Coordinates of N, CA, C and O in Angstrom, one line a residue:
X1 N 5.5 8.1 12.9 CA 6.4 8.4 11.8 C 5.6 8.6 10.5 O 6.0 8.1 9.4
X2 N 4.6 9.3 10.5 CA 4.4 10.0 9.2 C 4.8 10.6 8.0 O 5.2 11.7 8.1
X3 N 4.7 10.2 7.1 CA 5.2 10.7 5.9 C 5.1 12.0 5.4 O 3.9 12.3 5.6
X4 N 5.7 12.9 4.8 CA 5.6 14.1 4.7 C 4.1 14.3 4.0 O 3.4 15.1 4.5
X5 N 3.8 13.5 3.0 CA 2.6 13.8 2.4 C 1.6 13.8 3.5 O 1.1 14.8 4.0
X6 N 1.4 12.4 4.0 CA 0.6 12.4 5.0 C 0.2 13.7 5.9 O -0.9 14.2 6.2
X7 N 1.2 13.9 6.1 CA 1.2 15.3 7.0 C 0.6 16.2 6.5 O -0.1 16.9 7.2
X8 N 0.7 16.6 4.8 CA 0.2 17.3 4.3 C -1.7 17.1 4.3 O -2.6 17.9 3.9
X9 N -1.7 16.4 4.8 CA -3.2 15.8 4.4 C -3.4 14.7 3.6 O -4.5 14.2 3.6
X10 N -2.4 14.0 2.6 CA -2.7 13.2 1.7 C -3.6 12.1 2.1 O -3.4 12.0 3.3
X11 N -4.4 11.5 1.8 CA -5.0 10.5 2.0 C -4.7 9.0 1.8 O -4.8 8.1 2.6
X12 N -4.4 9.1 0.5 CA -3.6 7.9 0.2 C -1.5 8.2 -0.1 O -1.0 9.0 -0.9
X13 N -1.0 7.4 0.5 CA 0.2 7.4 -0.1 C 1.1 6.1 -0.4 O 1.2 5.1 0.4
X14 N 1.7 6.2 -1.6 CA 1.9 5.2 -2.4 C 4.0 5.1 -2.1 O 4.8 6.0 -2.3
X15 N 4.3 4.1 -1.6 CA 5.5 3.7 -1.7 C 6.3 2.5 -2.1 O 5.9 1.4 -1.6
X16 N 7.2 2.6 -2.8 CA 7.5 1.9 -4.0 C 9.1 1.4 -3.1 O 9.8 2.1 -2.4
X17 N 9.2 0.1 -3.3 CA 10.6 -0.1 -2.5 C 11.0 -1.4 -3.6 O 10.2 -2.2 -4.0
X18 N 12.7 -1.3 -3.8 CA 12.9 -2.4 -4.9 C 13.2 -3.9 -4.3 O 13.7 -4.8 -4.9
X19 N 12.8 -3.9 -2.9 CA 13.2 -5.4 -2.5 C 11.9 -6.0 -1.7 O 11.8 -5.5 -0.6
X20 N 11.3 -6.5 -1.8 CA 10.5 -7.9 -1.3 C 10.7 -7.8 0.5 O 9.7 -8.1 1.2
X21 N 11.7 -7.4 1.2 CA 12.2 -7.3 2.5 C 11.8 -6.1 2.9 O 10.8 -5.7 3.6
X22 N 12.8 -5.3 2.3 CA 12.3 -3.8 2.6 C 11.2 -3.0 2.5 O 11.2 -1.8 2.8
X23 N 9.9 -3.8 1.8 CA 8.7 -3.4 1.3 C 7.9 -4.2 3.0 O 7.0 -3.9 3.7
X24 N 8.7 -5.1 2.9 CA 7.8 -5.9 4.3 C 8.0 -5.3 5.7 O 7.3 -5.6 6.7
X25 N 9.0 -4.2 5.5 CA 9.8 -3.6 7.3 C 8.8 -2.2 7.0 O 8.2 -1.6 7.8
X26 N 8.9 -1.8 5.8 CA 8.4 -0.2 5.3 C 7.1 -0.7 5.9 O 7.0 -0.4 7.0
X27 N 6.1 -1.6 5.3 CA 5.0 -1.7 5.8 C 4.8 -1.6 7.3 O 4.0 -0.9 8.0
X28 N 5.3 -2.2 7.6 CA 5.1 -2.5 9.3 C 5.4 -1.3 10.0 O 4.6 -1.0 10.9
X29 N 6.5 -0.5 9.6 CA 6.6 0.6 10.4 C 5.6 1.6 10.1 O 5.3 2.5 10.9
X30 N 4.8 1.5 8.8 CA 3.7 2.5 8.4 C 2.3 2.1 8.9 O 1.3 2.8 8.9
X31 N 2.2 0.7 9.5 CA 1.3 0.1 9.8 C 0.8 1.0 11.2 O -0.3 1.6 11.3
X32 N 1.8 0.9 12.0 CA 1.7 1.8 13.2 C 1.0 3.5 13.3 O 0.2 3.8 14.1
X33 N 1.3 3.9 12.7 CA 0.9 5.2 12.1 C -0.5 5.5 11.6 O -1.2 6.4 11.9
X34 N -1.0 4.2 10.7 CA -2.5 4.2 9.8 C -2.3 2.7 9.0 O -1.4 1.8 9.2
X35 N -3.6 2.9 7.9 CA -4.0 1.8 7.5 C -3.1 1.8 6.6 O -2.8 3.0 6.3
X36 N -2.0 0.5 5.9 CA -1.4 0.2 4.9 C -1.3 -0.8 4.4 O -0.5 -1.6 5.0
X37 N -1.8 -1.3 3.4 CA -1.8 -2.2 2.5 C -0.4 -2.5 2.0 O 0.4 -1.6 1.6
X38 N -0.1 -4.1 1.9 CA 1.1 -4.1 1.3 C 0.8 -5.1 0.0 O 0.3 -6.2 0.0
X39 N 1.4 -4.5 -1.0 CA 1.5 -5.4 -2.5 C 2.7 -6.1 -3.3 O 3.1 -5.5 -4.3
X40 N 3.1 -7.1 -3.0 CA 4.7 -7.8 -3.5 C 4.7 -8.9 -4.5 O 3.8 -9.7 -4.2
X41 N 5.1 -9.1 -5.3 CA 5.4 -10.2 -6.1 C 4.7 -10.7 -7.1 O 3.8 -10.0 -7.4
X42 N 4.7 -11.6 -7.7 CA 3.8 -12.2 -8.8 C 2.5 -12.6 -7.7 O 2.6 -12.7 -6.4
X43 N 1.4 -12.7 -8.4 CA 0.5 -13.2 -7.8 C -0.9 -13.9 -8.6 O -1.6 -13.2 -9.3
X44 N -1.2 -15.3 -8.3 CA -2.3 -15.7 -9.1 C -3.5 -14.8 -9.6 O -3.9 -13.9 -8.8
X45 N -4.0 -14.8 -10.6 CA -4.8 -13.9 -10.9 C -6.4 -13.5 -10.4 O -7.3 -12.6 -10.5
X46 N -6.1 -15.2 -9.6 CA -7.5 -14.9 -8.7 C -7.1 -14.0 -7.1 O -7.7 -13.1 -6.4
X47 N -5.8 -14.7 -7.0 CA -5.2 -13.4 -5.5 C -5.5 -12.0 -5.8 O -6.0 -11.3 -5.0
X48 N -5.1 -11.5 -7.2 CA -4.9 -10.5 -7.4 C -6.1 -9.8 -7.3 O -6.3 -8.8 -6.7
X49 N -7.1 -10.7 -8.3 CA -8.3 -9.5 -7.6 C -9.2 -9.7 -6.8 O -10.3 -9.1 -6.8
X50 N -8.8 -10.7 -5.7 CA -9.2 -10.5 -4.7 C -8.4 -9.0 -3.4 O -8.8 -8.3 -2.5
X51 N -7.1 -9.2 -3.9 CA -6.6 -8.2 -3.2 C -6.8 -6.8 -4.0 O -6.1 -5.9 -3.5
X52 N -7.4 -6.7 -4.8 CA -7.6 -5.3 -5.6 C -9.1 -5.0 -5.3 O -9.5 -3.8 -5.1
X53 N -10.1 -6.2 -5.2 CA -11.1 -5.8 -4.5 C -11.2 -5.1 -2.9 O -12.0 -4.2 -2.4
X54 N -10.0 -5.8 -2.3 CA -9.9 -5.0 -0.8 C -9.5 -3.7 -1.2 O -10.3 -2.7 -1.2
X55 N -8.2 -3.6 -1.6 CA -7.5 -2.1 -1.6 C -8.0 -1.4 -2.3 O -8.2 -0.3 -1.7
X56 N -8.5 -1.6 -3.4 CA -8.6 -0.6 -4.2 C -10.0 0.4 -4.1 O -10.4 1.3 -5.0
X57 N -10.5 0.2 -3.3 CA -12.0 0.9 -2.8 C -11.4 2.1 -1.9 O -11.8 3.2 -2.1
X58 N -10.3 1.7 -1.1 CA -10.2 2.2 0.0 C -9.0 2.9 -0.4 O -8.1 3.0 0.4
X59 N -8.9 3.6 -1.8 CA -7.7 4.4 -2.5 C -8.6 5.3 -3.2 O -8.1 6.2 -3.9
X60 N -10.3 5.1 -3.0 CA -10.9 6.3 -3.6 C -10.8 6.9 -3.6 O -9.8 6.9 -2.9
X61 N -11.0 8.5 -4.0 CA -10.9 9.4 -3.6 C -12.6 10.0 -2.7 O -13.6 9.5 -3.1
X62 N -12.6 11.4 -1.3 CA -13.6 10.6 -0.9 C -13.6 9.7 0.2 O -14.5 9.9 1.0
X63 N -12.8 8.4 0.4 CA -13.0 7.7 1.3 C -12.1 8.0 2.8 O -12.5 7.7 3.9
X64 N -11.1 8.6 2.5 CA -10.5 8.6 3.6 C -10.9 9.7 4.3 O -10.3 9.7 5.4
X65 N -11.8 10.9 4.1 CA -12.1 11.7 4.8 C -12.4 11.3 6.8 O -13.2 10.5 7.3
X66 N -11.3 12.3 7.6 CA -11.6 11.8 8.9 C -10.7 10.5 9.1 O -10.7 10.1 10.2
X67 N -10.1 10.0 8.5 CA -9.1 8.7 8.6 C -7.7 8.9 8.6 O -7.2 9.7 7.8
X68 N -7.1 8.1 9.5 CA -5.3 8.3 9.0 C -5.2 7.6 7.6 O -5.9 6.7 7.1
X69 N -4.4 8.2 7.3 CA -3.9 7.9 5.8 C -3.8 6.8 5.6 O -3.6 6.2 6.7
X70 N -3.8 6.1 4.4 CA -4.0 4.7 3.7 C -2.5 4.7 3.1 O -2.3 5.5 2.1
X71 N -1.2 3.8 3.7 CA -0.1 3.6 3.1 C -0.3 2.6 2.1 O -0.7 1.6 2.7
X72 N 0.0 2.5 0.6 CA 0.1 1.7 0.2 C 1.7 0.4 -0.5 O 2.2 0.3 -1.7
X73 N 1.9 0.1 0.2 CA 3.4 0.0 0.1 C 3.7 -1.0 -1.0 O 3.2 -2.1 -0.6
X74 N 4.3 -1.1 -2.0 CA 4.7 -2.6 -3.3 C 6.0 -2.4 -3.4 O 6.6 -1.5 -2.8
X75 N 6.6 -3.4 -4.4 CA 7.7 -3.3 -4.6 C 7.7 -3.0 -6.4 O 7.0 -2.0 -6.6
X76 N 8.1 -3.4 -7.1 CA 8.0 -2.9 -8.5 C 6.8 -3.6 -9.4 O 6.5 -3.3 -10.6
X77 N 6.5 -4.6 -8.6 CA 5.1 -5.6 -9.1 C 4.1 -4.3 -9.4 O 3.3 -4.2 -10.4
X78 N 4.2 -3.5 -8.5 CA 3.0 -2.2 -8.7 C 3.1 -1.6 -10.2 O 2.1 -1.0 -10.8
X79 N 4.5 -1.7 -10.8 CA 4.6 -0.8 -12.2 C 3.8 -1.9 -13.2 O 2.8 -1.6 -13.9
X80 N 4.3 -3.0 -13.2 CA 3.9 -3.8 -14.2 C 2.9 -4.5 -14.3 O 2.6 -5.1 -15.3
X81 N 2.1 -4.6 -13.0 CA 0.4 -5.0 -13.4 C -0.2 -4.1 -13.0 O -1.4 -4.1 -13.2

């Protein structure tokens, strides 16, 4: 189930879902397809950049050459930090 971007070639694609649940089923079904990161809720400031040290390398541009696409899936936590 690929995403249209994906299809296009995108390398990374970014999906934004307003519930905490539906960010958790979206992940899983994109999981299947390629790599996807999932990002939800408040998070200690040391979680945070520990999980920004994983993802955010691998949202380079550049990195995904030859790779299925990098889904990145959050819920609205992604607008405000």
């Amino acid at each position: 189930m690929l995403l249209p971007r994906a299809n296009a070639g995108a390398g990374v694609v970014g999906v934004v879902c307003n519930r905490v649940d539906t960010a958790r089923a979206v992940h899983g079904l994109l999981a299947a397809d390629g790599d996807s990161a999932l990002l939800i809720g408040r998070v200690r400031e040391a979680d945070r950049a520990e999980i920004l040290a994983e993802v955010l390398p691998r949202t380079l541009t550049g990195t995904r050459a030859g790779r299925k696409p990098l889904y990145v899936v959050a819920t609205q936590t992604i607008e405000v930090g």
